[in-house]
CSV table of C-alpha atoms in Angstrom, one decimal:
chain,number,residue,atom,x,y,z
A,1,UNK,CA,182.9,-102.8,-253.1
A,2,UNK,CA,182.0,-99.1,-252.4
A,3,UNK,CA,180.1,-99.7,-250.0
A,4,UNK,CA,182.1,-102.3,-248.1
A,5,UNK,CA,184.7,-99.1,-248.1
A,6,UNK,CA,182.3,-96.9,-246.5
A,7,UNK,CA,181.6,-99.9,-243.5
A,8,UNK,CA,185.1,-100.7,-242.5
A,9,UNK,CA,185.9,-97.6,-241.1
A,10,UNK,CA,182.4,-96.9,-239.5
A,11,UNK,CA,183.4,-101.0,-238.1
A,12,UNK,CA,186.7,-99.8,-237.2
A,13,UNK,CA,185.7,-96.2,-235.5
A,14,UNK,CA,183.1,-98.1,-233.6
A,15,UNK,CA,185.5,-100.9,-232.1
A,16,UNK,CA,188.0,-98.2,-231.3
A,17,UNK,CA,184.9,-96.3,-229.0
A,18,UNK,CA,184.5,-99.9,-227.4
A,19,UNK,CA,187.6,-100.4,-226.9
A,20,UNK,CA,188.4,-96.8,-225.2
A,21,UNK,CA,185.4,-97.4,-223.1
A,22,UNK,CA,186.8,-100.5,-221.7
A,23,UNK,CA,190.1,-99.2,-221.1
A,24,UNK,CA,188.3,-96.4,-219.2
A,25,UNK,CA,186.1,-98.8,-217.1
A,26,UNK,CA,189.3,-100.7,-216.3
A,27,UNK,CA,191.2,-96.9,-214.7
A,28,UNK,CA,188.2,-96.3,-213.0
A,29,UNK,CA,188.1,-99.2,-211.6
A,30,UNK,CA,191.3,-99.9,-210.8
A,31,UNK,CA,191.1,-96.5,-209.6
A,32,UNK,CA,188.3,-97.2,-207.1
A,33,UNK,CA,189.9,-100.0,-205.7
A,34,UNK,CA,192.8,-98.0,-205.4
A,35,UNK,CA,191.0,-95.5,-203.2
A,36,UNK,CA,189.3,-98.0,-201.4
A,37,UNK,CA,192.7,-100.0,-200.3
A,38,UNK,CA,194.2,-96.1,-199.1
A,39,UNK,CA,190.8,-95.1,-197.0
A,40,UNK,CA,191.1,-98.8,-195.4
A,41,UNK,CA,194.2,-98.1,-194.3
A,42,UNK,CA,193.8,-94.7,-193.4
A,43,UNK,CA,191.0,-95.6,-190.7
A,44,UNK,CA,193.2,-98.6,-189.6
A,45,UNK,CA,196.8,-96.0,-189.4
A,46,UNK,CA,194.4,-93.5,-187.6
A,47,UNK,CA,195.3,-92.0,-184.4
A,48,UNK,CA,193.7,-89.6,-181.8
A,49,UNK,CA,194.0,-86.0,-183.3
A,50,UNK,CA,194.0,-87.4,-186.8
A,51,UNK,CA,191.7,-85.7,-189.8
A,52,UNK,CA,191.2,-88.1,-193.0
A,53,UNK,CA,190.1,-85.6,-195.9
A,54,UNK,CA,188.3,-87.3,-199.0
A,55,UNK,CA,188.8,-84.8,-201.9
A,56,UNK,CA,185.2,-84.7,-204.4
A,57,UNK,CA,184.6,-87.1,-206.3
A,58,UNK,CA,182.6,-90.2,-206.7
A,59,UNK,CA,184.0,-93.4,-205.0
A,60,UNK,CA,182.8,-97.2,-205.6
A,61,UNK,CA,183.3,-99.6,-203.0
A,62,UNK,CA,182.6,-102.8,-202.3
A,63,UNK,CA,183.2,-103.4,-198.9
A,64,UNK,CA,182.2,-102.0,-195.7
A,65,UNK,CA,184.5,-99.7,-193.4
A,66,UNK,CA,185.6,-99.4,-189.4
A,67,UNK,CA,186.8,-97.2,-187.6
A,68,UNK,CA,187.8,-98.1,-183.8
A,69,UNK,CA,190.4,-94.9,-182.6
A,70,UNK,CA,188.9,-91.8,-180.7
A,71,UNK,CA,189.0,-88.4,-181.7
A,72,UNK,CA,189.4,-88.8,-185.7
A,73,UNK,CA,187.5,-86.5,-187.9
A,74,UNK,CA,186.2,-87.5,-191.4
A,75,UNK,CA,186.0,-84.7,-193.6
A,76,UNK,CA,185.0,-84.4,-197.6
A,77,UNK,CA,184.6,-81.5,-199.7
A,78,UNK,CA,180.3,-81.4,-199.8
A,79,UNK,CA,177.6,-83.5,-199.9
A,80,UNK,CA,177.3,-83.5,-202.9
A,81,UNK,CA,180.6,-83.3,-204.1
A,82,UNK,CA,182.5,-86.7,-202.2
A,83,UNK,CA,180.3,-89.2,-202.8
A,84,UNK,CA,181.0,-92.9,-201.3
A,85,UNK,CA,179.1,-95.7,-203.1
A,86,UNK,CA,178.3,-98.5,-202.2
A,87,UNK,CA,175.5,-99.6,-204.6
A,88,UNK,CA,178.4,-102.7,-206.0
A,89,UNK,CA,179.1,-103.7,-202.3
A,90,UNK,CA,179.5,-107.4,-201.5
A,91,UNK,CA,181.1,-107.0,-197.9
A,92,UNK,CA,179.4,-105.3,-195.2
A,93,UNK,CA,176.3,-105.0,-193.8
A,94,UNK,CA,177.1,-101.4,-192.7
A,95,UNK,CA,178.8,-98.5,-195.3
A,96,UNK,CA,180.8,-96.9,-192.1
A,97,UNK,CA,180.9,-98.8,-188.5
A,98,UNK,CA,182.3,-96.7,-185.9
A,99,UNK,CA,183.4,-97.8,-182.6
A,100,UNK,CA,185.1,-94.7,-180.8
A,101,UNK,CA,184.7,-91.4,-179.2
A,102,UNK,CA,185.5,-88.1,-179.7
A,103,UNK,CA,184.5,-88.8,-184.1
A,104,UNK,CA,183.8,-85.9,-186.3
A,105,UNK,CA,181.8,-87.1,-189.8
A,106,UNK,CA,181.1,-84.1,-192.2
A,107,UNK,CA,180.7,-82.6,-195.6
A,108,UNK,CA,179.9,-86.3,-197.7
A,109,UNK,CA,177.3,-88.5,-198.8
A,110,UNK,CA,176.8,-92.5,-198.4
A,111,UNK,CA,174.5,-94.1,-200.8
A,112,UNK,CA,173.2,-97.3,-201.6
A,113,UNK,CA,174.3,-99.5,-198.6
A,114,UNK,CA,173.4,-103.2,-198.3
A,115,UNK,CA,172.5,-101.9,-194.7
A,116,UNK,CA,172.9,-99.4,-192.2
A,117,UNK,CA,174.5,-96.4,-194.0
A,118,UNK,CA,176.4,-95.2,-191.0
A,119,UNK,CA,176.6,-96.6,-187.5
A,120,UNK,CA,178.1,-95.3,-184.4
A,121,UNK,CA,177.9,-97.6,-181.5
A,122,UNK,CA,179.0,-97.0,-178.3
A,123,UNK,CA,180.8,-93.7,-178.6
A,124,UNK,CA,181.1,-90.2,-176.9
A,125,UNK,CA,181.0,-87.0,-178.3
A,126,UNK,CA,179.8,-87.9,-181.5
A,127,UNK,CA,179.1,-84.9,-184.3
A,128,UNK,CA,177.5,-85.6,-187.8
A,129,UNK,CA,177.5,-82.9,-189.9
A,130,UNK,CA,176.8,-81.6,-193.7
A,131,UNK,CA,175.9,-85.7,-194.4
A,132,UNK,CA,173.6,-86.9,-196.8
A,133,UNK,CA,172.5,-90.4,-196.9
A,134,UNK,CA,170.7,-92.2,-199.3
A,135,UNK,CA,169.3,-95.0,-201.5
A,136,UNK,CA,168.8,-93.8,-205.0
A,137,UNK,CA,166.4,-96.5,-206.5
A,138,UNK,CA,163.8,-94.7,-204.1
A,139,UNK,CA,161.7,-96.6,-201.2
A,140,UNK,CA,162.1,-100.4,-201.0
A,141,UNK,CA,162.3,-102.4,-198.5
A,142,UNK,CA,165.8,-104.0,-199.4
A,143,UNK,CA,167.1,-100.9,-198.6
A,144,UNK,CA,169.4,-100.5,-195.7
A,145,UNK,CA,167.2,-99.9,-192.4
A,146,UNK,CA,168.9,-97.0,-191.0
A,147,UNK,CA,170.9,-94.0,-192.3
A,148,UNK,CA,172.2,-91.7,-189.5
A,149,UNK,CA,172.4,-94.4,-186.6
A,150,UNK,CA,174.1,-93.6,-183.2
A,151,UNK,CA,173.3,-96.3,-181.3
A,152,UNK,CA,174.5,-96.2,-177.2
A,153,UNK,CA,175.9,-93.1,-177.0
A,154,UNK,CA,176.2,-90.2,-175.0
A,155,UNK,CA,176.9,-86.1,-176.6
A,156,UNK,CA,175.4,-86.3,-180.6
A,157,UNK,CA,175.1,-83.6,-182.3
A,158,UNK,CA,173.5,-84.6,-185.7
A,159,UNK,CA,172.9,-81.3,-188.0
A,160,UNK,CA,172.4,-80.0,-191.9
A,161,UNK,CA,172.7,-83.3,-192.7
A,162,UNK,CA,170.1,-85.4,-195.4
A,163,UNK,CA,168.8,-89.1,-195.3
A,164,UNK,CA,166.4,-90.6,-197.9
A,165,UNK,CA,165.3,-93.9,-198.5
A,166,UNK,CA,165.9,-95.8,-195.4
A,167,UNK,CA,163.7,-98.8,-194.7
A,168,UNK,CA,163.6,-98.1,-191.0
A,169,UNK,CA,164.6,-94.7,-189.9
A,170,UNK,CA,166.5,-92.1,-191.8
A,171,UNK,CA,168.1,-90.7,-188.6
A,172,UNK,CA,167.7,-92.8,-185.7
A,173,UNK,CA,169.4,-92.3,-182.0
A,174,UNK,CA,169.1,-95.1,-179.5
A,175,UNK,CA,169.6,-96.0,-176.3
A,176,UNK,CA,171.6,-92.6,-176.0
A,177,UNK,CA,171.8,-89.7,-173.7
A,178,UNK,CA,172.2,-85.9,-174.1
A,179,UNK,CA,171.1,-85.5,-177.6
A,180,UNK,CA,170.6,-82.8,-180.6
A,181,UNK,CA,168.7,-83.2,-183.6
A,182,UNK,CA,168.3,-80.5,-185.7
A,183,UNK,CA,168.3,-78.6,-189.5
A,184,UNK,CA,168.4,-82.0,-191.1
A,185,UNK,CA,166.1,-83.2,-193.9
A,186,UNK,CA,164.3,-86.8,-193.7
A,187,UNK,CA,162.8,-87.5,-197.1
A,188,UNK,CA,161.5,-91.0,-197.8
A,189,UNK,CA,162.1,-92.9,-195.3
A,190,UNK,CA,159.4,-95.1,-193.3
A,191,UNK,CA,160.1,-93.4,-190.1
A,192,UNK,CA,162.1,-89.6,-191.1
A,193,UNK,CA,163.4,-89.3,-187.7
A,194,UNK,CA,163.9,-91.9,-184.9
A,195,UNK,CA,164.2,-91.0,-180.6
A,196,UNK,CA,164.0,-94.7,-179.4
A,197,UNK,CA,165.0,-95.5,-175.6
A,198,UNK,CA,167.0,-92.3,-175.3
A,199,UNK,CA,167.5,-89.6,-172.4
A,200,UNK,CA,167.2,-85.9,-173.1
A,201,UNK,CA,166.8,-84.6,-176.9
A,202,UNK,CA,165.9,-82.1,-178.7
A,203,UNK,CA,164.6,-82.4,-182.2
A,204,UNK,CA,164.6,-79.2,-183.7
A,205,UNK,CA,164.6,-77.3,-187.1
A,206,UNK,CA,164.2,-80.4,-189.4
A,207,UNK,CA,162.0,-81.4,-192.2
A,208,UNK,CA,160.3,-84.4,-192.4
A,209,UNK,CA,158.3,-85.2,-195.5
A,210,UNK,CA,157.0,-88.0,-197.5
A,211,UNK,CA,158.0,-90.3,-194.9
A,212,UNK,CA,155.6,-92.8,-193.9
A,213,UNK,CA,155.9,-91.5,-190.6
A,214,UNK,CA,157.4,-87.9,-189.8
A,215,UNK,CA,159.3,-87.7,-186.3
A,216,UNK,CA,158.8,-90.5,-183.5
A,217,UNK,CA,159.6,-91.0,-180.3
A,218,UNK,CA,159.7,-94.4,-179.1
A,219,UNK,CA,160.2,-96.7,-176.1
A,220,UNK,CA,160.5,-100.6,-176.5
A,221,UNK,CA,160.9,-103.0,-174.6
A,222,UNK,CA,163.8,-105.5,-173.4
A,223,UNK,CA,167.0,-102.6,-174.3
A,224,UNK,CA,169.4,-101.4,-172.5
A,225,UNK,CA,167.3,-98.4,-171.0
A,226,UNK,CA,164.1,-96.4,-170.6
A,227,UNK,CA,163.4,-93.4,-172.8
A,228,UNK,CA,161.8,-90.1,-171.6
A,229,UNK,CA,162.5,-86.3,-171.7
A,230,UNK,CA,162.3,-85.5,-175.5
A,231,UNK,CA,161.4,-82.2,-176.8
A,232,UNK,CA,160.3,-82.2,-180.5
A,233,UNK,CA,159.8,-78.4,-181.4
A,234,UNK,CA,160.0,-75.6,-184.4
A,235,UNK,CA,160.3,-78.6,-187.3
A,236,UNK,CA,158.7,-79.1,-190.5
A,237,UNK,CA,156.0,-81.9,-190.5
A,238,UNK,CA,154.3,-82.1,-193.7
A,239,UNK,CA,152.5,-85.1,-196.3
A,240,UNK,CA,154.4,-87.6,-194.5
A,241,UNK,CA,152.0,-90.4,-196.7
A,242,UNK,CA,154.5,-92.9,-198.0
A,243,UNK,CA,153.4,-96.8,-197.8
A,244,UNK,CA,155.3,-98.4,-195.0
A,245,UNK,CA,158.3,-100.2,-196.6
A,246,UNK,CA,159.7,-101.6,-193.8
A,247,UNK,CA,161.3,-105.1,-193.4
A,248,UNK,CA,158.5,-107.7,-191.8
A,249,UNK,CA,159.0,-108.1,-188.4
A,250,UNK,CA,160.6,-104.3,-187.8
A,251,UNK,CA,159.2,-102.3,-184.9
A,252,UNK,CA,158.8,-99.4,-187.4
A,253,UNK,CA,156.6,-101.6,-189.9
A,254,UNK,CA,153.8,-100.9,-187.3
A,255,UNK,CA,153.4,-97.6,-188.3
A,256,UNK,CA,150.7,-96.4,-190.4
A,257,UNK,CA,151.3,-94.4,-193.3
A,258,UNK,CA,150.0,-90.4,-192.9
A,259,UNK,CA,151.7,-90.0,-189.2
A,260,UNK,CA,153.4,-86.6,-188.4
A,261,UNK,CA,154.6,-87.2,-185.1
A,262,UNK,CA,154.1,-90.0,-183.2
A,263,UNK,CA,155.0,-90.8,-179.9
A,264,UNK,CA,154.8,-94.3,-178.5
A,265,UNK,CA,154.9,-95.5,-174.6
A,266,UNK,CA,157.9,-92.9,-173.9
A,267,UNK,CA,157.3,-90.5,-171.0
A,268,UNK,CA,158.0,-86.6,-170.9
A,269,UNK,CA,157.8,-85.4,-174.7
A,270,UNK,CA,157.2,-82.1,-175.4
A,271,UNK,CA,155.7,-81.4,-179.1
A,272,UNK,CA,155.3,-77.7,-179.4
A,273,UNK,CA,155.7,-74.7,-182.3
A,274,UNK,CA,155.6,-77.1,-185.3
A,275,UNK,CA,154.3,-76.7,-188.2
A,276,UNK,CA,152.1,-80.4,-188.7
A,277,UNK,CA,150.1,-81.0,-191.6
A,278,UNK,CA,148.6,-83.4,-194.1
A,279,UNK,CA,149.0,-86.5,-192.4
A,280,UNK,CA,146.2,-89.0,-194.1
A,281,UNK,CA,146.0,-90.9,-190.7
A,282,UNK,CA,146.6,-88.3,-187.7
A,283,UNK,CA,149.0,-85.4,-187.5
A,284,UNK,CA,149.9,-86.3,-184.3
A,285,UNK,CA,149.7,-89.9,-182.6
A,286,UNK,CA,150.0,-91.2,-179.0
A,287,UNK,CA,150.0,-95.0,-178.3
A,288,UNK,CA,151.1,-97.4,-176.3
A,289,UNK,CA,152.7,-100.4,-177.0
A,290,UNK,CA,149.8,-102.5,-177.3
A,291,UNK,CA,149.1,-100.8,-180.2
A,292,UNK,CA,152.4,-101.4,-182.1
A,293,UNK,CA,151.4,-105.6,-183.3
A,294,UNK,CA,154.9,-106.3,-182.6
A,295,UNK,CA,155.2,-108.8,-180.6
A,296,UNK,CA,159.1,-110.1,-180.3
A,297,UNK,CA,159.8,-113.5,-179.2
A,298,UNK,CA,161.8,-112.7,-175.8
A,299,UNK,CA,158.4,-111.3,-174.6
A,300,UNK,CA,158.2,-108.2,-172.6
A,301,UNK,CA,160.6,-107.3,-169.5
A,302,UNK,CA,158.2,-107.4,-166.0
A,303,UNK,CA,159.5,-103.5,-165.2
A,304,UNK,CA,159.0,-102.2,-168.8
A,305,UNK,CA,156.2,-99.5,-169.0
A,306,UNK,CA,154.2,-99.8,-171.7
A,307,UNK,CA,152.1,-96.6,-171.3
A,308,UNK,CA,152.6,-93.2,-172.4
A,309,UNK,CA,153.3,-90.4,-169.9
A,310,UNK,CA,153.7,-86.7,-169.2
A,311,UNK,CA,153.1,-86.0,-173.2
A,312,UNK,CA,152.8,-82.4,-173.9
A,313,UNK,CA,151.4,-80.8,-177.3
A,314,UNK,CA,151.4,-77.0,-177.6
A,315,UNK,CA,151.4,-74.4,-179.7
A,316,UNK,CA,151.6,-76.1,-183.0
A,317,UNK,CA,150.4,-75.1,-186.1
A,318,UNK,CA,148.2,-77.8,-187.9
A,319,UNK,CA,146.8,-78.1,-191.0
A,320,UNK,CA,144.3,-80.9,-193.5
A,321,UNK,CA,145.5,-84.5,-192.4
A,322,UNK,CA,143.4,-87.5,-190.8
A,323,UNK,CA,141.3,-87.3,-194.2
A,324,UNK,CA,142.6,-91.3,-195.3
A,325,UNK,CA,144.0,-93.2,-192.5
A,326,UNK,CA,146.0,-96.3,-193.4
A,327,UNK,CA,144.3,-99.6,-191.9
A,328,UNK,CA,141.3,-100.8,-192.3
A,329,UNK,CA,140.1,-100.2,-188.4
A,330,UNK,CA,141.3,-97.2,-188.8
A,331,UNK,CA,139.5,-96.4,-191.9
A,332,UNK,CA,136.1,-97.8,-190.7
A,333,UNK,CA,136.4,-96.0,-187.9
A,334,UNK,CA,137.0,-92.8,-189.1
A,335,UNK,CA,133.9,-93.8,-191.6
A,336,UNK,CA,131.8,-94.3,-188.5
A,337,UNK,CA,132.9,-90.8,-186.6
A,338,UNK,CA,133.2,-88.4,-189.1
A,339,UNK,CA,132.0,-89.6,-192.7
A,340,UNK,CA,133.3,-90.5,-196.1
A,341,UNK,CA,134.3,-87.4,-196.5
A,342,UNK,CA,135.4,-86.2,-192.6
A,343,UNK,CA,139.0,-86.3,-191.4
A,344,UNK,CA,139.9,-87.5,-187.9
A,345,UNK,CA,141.1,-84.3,-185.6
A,346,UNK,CA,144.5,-83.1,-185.4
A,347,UNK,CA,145.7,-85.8,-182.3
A,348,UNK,CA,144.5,-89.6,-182.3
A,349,UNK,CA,145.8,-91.2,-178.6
A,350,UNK,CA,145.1,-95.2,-178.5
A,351,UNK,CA,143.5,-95.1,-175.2
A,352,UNK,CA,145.6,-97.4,-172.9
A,353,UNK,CA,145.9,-96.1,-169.7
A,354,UNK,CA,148.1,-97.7,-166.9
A,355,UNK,CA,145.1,-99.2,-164.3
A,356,UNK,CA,147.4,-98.9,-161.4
A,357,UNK,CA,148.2,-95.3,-162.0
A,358,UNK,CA,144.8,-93.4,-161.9
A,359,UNK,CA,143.7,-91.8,-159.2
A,360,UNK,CA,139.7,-90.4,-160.1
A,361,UNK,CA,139.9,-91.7,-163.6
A,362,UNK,CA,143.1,-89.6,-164.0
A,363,UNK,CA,146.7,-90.3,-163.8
A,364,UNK,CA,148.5,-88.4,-161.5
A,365,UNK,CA,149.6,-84.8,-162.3
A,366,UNK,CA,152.7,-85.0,-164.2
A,367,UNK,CA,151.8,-88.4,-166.2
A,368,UNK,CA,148.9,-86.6,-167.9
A,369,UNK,CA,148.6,-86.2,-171.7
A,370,UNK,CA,148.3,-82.7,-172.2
A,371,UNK,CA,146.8,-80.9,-175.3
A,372,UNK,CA,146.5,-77.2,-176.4
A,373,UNK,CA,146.0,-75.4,-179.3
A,374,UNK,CA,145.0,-78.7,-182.2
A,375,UNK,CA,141.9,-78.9,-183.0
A,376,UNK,CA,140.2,-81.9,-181.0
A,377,UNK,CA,141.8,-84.7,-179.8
A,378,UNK,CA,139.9,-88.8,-180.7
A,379,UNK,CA,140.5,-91.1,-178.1
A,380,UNK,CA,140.1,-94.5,-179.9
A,381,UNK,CA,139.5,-96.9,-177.2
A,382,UNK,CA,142.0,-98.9,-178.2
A,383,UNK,CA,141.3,-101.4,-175.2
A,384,UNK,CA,138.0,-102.6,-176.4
A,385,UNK,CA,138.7,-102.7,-180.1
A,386,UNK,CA,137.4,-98.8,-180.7
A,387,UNK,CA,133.6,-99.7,-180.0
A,388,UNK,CA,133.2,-96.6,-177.8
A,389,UNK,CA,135.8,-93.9,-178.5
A,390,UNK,CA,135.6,-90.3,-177.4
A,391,UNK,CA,135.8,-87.1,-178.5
A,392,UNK,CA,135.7,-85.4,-174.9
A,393,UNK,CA,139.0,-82.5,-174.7
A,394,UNK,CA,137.9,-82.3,-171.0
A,395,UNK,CA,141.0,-84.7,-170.0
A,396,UNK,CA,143.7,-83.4,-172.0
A,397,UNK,CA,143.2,-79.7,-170.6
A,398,UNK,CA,146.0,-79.1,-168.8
A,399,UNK,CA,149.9,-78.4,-168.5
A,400,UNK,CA,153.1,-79.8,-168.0
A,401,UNK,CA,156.5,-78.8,-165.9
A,402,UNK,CA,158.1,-77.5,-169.4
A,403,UNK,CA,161.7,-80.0,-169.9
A,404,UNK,CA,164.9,-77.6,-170.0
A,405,UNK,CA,166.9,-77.4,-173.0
A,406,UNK,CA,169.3,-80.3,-174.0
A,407,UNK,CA,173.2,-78.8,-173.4
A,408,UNK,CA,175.8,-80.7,-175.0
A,409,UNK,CA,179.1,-80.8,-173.1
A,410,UNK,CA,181.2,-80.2,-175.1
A,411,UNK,CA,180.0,-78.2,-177.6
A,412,UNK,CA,180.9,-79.5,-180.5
A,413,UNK,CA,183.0,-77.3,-182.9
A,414,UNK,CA,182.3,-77.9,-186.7
């Protein structure tokens, strides 16, 4: 009986703890719902002028959020102090969707999405700022696909912002004109940071690492427009060697793992003062669609150009890479070039060229690919399956008209 005396209260104390614990899952979950139902109506009540601040803290919801008035801002208190979470969600896809101009996102984090984190579609003067994105668990393919996402816009500003984990692009700007990039960190993501279809950018100041792919700059076809005029310059490109995660059937899922920058069919890039290295396939990578394997069902629109042009690399810094490309042509051909243990130089181009644009073997001018300062340049031969690729520089000596500087008007004031 002595002992039963002992137990009892050790039973007692021990429901009591349980019993505390679920009254305090039940506050904090009433308390998230709470907070949830007052930021739903907040973004429905909102009107032009109108600033929605989100004290710290960390925030469960469990259904996705609009917001369709212009000129709202959406402020919280730090990244890492207002956290919205979204890892219980069961209505979405998206964590934010924003239709509207004038918007003003800062000083918060997303995480754990069912899909895009945050999407702005259609919308001018857009500024993202002080946001971090991301899916905790690490890379996975049911991860949300994008994390920073303007889509159709015109004026973004997207800055000191942080993305990890996306299963398509981190931060990703499409079909969009007038564009800044820059002091953000992409970490984790199959493609860190995204130009696809988009008119005048500059990428600048970032970090890209342990992506699968660092920075690219793409054109596909069958959007809304043609990309071209992209400046990628002064960023951090490094071990960007993650195995591609992406959804089957996603553009991005094309991309082998160990790219630094790649630039596919667009026209006009400039790539210059980076600092590129460790990228197991290539630190830099120009192709053409025909090099992508993605092959959509609508097939390809008869005045989409497939080719890239007017590419310009300069003045980079490079460093190791093209040691263990990913692919198995890739690999045997590296094998065959350079040796088991050789590495591929610091710029692997695909070889397509566009047969109704030469002129002497050469495209015109303004539509060459031009490299300086990397050390060597492979062209694969892409067209005839890499049987007779070249090591010749002799092409790709030359210069470019240098793009002007992207000018956002406004300026956006943060």
């Amino acid at each position: 009986m002595v002992v039963m005396r002992k137990i009892y209260p050790l039973i007692a104390f021990s429901l009591l703890l349980t019993a505390c614990g679920h009254q305090e899952n039940a506050a904090q979950n009433q308390s998230d719902a709470s907070f949830e139902s007052k930021l739903e109506q907040q973004l429905l009540d909102a009107k032009p002028g109108s600033v929605i601040d989100i004290p710290a803290g960390h925030y469960s919801l469990k259904r996705g959020l609009s917001l369709r008035t212009n000129g709202v801002t959406i402020r919280g208190a730090g990244m890492d102090k207002t956290v919205l979470s979204f890892k219980g969600q069961i209505v979405g896809p998206e964590g934010l969707l924003v239709n509207a101009d004038d918007f003003t996102i800062e000083n918060l984090a997303i995480e754990d999405t069912m899909g895009d984190a945050l999407k702005i579609n259609q919308g001018k003067n857009i500024t993202i700022h002080g946001v971090r994105i991301e899916w905790t668990g690490g890379p996975k393919s049911t991860n949300g696909a994008y994390g920073l996402y303007p889509v159709k816009t015109q004026n973004v500003l997207v800055e000191d912002s942080v993305v990890i984990g996306a299963s398509d692009a981190g931060i990703y700007v499409g079909q969009s004109n007038n564009i800044v990039v820059r002091r953000n960190r992409a970490e984790q993501n199959v493609a860190g940071i995204e130009i696809e279809n988009s008119v005048n950018a500059d990428v600048y100041d970032n970090t890209a690492t342990k992506n699968t792919g660092g920075i690219l700059v793409f054109n596909m076809p069958n959007l809304s427009q043609a990309g071209h005029a992209t400046r990628v310059f002064h960023n951090k490109v490094f071990t960007n060697n993650t195995g591609n995660f992406a959804k089957k059937g996603a553009a991005v899922a094309s991309v082998p793992a160990g790219s630094g920058v790649v630039v596919n069919s667009n026209d006009k890039v400039e790539i210059f003062d980076n600092d590129i290295a460790d990228s197991q396939t290539a630190n830099v990578i120009i192709s053409s669609y025909f090099s992508t394997n993605y092959y959509n069902t609508r097939g390809v629109a008869t005045d989409y150009n497939p080719y890239p042009k007017g590419i310009y690399v300069y003045g980079n810094r490079f460093k190791g890479g093209g040691d263990s490309p990913d692919g198995l042509k890739l690999k045997t051909l590296k094998t065959a070039m350079y040796g088991i243990s050789g590495n591929f130089p610091d710029v692997l181009w695909d070889g397509y060229t566009d047969p109704k644009n030469q002129a002497d073997g050469l495209p015109p001018p303004n539509d060459r690919i031009c490299i300086v300062d990397a050390n060597g340049v492979l062209n694969a031969d892409g067209p005839h399956d890499y049987k007779n690729p070249s090591t010749d520089t002799k092409p790709f000596q030359c210069s470019l008209p240098k793009l002007p500087p992207v000018a956002l008007n406004p300026e956006p004031k943060v």
